[in-house]
Tab-separated table of C-alpha atoms in Angstrom:
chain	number	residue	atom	x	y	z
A	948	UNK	CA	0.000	0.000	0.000
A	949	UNK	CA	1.373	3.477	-1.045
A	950	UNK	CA	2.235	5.776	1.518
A	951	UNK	CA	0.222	9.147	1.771
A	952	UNK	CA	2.727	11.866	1.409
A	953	UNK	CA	1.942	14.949	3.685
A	954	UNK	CA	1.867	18.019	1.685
A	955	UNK	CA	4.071	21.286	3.412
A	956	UNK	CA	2.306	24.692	3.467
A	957	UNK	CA	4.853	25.838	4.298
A	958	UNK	CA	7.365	24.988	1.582
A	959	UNK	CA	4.426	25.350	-0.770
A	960	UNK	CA	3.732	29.024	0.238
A	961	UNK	CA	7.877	30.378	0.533
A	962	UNK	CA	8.322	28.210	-2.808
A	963	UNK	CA	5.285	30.688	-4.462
A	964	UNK	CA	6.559	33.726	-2.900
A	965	UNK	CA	9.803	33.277	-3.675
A	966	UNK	CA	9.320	32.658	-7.321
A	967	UNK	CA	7.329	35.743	-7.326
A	968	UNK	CA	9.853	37.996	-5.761
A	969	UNK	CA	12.380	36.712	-8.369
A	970	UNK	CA	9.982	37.164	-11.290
A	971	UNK	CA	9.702	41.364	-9.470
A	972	UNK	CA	13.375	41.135	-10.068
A	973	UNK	CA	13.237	39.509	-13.479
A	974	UNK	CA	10.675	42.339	-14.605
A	975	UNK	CA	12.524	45.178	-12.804
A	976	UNK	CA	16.648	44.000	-14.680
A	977	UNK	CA	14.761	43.294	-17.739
A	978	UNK	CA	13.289	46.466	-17.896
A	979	UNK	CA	9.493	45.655	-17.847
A	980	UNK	CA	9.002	47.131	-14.765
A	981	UNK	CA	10.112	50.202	-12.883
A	982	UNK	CA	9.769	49.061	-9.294
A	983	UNK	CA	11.338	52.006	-6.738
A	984	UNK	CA	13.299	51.115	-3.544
A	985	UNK	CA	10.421	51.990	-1.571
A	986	UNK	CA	7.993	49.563	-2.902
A	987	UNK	CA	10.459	46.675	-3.097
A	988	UNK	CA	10.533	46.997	0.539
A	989	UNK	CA	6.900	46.566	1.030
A	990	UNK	CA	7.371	43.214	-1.269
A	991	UNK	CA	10.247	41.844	0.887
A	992	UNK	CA	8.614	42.649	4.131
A	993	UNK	CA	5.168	41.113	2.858
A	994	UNK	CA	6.625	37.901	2.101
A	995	UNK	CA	8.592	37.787	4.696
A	996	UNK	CA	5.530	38.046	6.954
A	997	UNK	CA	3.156	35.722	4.777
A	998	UNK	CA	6.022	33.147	5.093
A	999	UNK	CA	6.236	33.723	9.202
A	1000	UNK	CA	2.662	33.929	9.024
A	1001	UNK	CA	2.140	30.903	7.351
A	1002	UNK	CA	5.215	29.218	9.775
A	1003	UNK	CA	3.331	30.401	12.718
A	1004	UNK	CA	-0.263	28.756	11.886
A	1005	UNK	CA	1.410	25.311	10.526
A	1006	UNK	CA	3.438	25.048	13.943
A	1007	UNK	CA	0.287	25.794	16.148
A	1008	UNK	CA	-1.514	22.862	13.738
A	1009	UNK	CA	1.408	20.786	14.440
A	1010	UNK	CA	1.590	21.341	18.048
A	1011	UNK	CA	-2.274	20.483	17.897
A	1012	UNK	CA	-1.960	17.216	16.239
A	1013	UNK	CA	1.294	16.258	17.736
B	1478	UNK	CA	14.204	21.942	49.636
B	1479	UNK	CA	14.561	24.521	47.248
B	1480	UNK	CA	17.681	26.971	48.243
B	1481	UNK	CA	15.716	29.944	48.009
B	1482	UNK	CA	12.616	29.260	50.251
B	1483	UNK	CA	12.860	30.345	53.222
B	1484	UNK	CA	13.791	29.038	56.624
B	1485	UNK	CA	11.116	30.352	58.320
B	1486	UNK	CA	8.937	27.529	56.388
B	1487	UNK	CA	10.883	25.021	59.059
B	1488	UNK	CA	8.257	24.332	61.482
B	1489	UNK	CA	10.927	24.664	64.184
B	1490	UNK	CA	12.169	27.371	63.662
B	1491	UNK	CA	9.291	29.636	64.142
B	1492	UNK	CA	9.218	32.296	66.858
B	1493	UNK	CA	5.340	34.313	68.354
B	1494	UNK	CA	7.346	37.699	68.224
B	1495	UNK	CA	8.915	37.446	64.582
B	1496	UNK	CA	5.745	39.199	62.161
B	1497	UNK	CA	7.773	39.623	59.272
B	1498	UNK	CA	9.033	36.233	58.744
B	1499	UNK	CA	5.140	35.074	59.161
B	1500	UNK	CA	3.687	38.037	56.087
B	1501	UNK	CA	7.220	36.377	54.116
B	1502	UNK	CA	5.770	32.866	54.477
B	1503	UNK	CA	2.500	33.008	52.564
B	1504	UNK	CA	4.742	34.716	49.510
B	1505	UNK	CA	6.513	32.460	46.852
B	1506	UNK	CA	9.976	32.954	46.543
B	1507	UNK	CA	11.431	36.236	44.175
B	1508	UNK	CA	12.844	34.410	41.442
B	1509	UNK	CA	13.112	35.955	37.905
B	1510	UNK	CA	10.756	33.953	35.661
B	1511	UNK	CA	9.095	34.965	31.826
B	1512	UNK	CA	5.897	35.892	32.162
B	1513	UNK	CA	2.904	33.691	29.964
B	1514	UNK	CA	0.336	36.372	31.248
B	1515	UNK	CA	1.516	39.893	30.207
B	1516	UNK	CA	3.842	39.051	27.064
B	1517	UNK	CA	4.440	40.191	23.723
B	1518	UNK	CA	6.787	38.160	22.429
B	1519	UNK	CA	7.941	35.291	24.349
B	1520	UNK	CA	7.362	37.581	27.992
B	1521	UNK	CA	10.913	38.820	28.951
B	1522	UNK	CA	9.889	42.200	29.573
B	1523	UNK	CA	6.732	40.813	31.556
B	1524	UNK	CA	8.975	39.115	34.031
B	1525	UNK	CA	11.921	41.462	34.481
B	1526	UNK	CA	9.054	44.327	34.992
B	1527	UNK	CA	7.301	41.968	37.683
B	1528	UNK	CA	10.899	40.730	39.274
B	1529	UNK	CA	11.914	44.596	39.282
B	1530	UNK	CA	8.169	45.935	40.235
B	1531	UNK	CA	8.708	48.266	37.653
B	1532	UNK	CA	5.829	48.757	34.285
B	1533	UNK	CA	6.477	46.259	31.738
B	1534	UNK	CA	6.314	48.970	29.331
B	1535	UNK	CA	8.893	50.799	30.394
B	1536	UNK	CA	11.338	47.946	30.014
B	1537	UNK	CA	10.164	47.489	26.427
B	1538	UNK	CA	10.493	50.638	25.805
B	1539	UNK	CA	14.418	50.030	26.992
B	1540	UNK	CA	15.029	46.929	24.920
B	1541	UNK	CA	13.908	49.126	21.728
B	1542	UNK	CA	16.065	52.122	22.480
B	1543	UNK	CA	18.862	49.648	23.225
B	1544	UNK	CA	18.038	48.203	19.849
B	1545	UNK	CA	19.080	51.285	18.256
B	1546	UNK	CA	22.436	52.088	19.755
B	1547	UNK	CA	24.235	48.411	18.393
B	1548	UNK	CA	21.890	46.069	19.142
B	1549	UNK	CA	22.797	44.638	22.572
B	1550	UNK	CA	19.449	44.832	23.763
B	1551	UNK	CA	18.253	42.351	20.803
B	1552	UNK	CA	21.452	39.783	22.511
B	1553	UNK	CA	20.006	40.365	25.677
B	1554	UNK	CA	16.896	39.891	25.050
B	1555	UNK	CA	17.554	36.809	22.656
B	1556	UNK	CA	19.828	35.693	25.762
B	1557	UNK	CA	17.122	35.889	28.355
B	1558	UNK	CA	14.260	34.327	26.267
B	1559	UNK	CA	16.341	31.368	25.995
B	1560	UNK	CA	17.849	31.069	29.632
B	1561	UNK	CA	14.941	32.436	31.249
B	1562	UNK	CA	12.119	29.925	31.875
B	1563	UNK	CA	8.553	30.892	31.875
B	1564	UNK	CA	6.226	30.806	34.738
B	1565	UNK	CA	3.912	28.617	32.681
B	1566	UNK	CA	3.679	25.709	30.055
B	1567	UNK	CA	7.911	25.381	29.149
B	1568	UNK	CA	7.303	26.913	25.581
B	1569	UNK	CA	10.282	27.083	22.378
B	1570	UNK	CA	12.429	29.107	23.925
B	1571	UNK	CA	12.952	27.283	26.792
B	1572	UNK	CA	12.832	23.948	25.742
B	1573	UNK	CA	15.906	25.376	23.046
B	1574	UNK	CA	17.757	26.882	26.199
B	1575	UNK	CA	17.397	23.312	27.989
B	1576	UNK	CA	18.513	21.320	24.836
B	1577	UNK	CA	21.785	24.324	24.934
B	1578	UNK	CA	22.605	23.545	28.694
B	1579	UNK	CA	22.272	20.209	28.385
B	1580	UNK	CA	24.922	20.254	25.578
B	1581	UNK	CA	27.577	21.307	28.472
B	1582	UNK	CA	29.862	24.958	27.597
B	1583	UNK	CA	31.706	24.244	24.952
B	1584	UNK	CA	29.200	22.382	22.847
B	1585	UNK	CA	26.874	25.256	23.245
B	1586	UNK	CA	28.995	27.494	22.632
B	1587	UNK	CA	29.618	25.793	19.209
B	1588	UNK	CA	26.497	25.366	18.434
B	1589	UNK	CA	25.893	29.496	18.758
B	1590	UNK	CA	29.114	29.443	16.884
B	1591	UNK	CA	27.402	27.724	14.196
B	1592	UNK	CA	24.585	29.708	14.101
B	1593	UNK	CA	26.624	33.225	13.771
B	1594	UNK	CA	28.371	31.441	11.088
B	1595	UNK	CA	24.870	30.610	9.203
B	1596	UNK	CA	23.443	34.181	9.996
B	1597	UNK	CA	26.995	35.398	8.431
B	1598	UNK	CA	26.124	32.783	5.506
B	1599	UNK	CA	22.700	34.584	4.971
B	1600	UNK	CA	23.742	38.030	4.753
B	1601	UNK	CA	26.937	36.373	2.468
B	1602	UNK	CA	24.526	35.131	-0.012
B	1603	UNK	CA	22.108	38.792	-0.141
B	1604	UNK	CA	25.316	40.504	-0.374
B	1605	UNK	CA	26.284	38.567	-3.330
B	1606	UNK	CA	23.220	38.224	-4.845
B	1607	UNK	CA	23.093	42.270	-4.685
B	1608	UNK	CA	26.460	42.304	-6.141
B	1609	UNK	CA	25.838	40.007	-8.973
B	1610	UNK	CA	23.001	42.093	-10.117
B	1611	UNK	CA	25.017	45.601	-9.657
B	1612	UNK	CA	27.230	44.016	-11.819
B	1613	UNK	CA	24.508	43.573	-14.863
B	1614	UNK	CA	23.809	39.922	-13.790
B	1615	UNK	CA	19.830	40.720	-12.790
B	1616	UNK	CA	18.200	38.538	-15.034
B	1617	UNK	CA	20.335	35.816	-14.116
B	1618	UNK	CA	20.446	36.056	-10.726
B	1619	UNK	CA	16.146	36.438	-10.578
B	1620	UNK	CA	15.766	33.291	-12.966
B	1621	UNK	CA	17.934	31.224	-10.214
B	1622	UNK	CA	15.648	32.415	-7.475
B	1623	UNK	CA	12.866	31.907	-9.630
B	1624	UNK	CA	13.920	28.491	-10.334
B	1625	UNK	CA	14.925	27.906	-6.580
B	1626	UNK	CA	11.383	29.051	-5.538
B	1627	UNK	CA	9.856	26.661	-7.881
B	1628	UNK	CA	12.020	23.996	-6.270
B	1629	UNK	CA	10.787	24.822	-2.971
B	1630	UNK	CA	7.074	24.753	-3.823
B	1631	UNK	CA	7.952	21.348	-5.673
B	1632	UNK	CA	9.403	19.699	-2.509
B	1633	UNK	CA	6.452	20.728	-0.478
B	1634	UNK	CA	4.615	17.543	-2.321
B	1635	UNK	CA	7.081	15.506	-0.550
B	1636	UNK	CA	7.059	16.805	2.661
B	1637	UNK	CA	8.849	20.292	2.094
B	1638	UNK	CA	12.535	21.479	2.605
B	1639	UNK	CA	12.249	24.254	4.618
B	1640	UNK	CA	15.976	24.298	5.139
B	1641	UNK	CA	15.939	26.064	2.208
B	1642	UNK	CA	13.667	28.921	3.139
B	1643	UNK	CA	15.811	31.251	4.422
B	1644	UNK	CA	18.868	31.047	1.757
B	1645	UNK	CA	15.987	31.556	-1.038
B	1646	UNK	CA	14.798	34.692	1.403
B	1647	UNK	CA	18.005	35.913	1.562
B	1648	UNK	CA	18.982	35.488	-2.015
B	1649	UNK	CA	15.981	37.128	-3.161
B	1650	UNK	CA	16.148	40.106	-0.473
B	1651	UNK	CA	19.592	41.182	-1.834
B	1652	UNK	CA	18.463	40.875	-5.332
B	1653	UNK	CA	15.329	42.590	-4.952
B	1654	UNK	CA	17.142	45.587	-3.115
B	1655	UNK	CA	19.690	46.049	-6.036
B	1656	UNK	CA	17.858	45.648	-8.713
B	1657	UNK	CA	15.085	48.036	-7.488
B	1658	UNK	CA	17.600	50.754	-6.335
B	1659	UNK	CA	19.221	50.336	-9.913
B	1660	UNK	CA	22.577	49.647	-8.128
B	1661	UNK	CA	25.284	49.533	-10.821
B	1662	UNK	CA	28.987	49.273	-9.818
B	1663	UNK	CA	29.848	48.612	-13.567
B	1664	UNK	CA	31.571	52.569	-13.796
B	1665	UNK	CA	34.867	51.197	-11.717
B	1666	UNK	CA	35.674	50.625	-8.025
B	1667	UNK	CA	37.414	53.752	-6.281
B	1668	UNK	CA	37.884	57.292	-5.789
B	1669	UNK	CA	37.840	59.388	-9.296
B	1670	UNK	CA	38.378	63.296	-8.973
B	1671	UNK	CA	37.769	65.759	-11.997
B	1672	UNK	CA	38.719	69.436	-12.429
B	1673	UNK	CA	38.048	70.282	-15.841
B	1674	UNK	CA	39.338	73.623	-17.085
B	1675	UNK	CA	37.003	74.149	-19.914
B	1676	UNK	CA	33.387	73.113	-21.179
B	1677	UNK	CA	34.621	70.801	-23.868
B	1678	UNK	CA	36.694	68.751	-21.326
B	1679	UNK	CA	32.851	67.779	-19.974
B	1680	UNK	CA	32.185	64.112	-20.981
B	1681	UNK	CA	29.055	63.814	-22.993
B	1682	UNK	CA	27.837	60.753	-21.123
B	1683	UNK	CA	28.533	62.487	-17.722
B	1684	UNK	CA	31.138	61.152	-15.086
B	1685	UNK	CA	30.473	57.713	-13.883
B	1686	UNK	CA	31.660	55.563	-11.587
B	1687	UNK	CA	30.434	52.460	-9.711
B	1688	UNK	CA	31.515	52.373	-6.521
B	1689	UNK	CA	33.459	54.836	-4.739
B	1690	UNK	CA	34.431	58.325	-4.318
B	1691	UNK	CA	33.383	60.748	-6.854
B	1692	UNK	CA	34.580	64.544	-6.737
B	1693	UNK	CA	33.820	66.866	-9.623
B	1694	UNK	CA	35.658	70.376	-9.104
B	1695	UNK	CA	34.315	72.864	-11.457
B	1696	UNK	CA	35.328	75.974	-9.920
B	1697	UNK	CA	38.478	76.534	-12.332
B	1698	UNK	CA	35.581	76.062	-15.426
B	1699	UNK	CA	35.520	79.316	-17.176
B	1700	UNK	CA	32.326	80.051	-16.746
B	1701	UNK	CA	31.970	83.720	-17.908
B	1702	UNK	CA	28.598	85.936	-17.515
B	1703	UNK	CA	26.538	83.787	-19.339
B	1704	UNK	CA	27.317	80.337	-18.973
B	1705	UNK	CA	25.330	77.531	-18.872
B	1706	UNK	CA	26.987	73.686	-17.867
B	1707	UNK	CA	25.029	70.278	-18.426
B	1708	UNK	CA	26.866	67.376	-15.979
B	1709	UNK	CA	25.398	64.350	-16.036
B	1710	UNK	CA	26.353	62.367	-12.752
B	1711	UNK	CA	26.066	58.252	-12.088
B	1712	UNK	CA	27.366	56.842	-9.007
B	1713	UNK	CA	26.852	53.322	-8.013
B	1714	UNK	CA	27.555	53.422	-4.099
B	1715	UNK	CA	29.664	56.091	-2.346
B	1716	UNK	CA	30.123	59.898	-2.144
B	1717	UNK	CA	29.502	61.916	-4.665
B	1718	UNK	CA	30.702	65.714	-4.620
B	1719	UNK	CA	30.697	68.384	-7.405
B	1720	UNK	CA	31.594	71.894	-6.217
B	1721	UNK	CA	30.746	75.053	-8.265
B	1722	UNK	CA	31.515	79.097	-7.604
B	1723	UNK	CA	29.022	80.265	-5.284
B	1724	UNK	CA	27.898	82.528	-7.841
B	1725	UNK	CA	26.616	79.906	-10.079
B	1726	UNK	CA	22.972	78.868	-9.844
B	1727	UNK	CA	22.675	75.097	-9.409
B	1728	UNK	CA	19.286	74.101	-11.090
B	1729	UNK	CA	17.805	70.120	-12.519
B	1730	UNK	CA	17.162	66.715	-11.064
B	1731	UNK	CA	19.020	64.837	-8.523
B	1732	UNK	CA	18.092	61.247	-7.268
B	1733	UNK	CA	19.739	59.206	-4.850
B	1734	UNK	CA	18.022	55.659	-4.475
B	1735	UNK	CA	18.858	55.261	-0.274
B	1736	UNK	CA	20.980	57.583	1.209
B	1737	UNK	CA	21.070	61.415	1.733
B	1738	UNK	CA	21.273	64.486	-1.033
B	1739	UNK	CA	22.447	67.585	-0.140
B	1740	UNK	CA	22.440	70.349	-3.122
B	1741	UNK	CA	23.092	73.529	-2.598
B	1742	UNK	CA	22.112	73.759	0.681
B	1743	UNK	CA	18.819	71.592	1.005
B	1744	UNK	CA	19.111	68.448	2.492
B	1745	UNK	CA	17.336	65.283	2.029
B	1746	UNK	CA	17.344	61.633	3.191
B	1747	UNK	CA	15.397	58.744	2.934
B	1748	UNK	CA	14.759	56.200	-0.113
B	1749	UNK	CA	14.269	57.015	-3.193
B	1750	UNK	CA	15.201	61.159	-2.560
B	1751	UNK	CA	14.456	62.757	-5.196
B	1752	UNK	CA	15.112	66.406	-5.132
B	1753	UNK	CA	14.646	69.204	-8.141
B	1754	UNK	CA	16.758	72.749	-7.804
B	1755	UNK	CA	15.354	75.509	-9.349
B	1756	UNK	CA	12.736	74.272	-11.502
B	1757	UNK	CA	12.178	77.182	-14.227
B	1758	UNK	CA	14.737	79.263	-12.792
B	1759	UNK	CA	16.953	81.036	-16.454
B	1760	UNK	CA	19.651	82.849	-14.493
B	1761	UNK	CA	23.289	82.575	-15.105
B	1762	UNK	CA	25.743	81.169	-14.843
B	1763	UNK	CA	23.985	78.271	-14.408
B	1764	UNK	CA	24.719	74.836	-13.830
B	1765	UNK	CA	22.171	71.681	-15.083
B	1766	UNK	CA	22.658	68.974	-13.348
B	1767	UNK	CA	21.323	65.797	-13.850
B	1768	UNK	CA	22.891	63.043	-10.794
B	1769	UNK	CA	21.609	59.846	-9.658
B	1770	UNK	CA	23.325	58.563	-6.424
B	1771	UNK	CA	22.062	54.714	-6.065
B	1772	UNK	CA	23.181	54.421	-2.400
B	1773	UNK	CA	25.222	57.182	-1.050
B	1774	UNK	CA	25.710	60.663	-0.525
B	1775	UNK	CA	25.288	63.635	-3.266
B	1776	UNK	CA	26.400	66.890	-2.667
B	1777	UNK	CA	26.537	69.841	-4.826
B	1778	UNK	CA	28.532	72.641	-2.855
B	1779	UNK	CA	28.501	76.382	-3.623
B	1780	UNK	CA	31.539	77.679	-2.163
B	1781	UNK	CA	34.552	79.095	-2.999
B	1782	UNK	CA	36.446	77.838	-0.479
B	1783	UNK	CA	35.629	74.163	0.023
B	1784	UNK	CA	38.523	72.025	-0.329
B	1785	UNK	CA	37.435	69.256	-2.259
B	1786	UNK	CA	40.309	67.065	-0.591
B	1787	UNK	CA	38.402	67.740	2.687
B	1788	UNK	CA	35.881	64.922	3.127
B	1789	UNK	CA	33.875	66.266	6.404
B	1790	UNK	CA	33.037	69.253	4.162
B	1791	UNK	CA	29.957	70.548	3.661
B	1792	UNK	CA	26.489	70.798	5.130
B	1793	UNK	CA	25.199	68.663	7.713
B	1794	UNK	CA	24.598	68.122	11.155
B	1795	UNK	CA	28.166	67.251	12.518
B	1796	UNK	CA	30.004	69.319	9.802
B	1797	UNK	CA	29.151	72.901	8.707
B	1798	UNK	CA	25.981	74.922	8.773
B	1799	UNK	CA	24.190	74.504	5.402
B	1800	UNK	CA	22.769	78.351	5.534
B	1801	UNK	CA	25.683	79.427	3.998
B	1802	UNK	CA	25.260	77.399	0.711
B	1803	UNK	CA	21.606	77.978	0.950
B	1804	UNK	CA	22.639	81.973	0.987
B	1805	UNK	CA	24.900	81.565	-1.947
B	1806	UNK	CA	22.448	79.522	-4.133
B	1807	UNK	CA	19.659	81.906	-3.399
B	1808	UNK	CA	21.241	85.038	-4.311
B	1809	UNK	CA	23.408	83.164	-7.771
B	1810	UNK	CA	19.718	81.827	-9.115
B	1811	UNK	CA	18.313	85.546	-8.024
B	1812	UNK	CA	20.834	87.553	-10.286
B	1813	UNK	CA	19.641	87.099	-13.636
């Protein structure tokens, strides 16, 4: 019988928030996109919350079930 | 027996005329403990406010003001959360401070050794990243954390690697800051000084240089009754200075990405500073500048008598008093 794998929010959420930073970057070095200083920070601080945010929530569900 | 209750608990030992031993043994002993009632974090400042009778707030407001001069109240505070325990359910911290003690001195010690050396990792890698894309590498360096994001979702469908979180955060936080204060160090690394003698000696493109110190003198430019200069000005980090006559109006855009501007006088700091001398302002001699200063200092300097070798010139709060330049600039742009 196959194993269930248990899927990671976690990983899953950084993983898509990462990518998304990069592809700010990508747009910004290839031109696309002006983004200013000031508005890169809000992007970096965002995900860094969503991803500490998301940390915080699967830990407490962990702690529940564990 | 615990060391610090006291003897007056011994049944013994008790006398009818001692009062203040009997109010002392209905009290639990004084022992600094973390708070799980009045916290905010992991309740430090809850404890060492109840151990000190003092308002909690008061000792928060400490740890952020200590925050500012170094950081030491950050160690401290990191240092207490872990060695502290909590008067409640042994939470993180304290389980992570048992684990350390149990590991004996040495083996701690290595262990926080370890850590500085992956925190020093982490600010390695932004660094890097921010250097690749100062050097033109930006596309490259976003499809890799693209690519490592992608990775990271990926893995999360077999049970995640979180390991990897903060590399990818770090990676993508030095990128992010480069590429969006248009850092380029591609103009040369050091300290570049220019004193051209006539208008033709003026590179078309402007002066540029990528990281460093960048002094343009234009005081010995003859600049006659009626003369108007165009300088363009790039700087990738550093200082950049240009000085002009204090009878020459300084007019056009300046932009420094994170750092501080100070031209002709007015000063500026912040992110993205973006500053705009005498917009519509004809009088001459005139100078049209047009500087971008990604993370640094700008100054534009009337004086006469600046020496451009002197680094703590000009305006600010720990050097000289900016009204003079502001004087100068006022009265050149005023005489038409």
């Amino acid at each position: 019988m196959r194993e269930r794998v248990k899927l990671d929010p976690v990983s899953l959420t950084s993983g898509a928030v990462i990518a998304a930073l990069g592809a700010l970057v990508l747009l910004d070095s290839s031109g696309g996109l002006d983004v200013s200083l000031g508005w890169m920070a809000v992007a970096l601080t965002g995900a860094a919350g969503l991803i500490l945010i998301v940390s915080g929530l699967a830990g407490e569900r962990d702690g529940r079930s564990g | 027996m615990n060391d610090e209750t006291p003897t007056i608990d011994d049944p013994g030992s008790e006398r009818p005329d001692s009062a203040e031993p009997k109010r002392q043994a209905g009290r639990p002993p004084r022992r600094l403990l973390r708070s799980s009632s009045d916290r905010v974090l992991v309740g430090v400042a809850g404890g060492l406010g109840r151990y000190f009778r003092v308002d909690p707030v008061i000792i928060r407001i400490g740890f952020g003001i200590s925050i500012l001069f170094g950081g030491i109240g950050a160690l401290a505070y990191l240092l207490l959360a872990i060695f502290v325990p909590t008067d409640g359910e042994p939470d993180r911290a304290q389980r992570l401070g048992g684990r350390l003690s149990s590991l004996g001195f040495w083996r701690g010690a290595g262990m926080v050794a370890l850590a500085a050396l992956a925190l020093a990792g982490l600010f390695g890698l932004a660094g890097g990243a921010a250097f690749a894309v100062a050097l033109g590498w930006g596309v490259l360096v976003a499809i890799g954390v693209i690519a490592i994001g992608a990775v990271l979702g990926l893995t999360a469908l077999r049970g995640g690697a979180r390991w990897l979180i903060a590399p990818a955060v770090a990676l993508a936080l030095g990128a992010g800051v480069a590429a969006a204060s248009d850092l380029d160090f591609r103009g040369g690394i050091g300290k570049r000084e220019y004193r051209p003698l006539s208008v033709r000696a003026i590179p078309a493109e402007g002066y540029r240089l990528g990281i460093g110190s960048l002094d343009v003198d234009l005081r010995k430019l003859g600049w006659g009754k009626r003369r108007v200069v165009r300088v363009r000005v790039e700087l990738g980090a550093g200082q950049a200075d240009v000085y002009v006559p204090s009878r020459v109006c300084v007019t056009g855009p300046t932009h420094v990405g994170a750092g501080e501007s100070q031209v002709a006088g007015e000063r500026n700091d912040g992110l993205d500073v973006d500053h705009s001398a005498g917009t519509g302002v004809r009088s001459t001699p005139r100078l049209e500048i047009d500087a971008n200063v990604q993370l640094g200092q700008l100054r534009v300097i009337n004086s006469d008598t600046a020496r451009i070798d002197d680094p703590d010139y000009g305006p600010g709060p720990m050097h000289e008093d900016a009204a003079p330049q502001r004087a100068a600039e006022a009265r050149a742009c005023a005489n038409g």
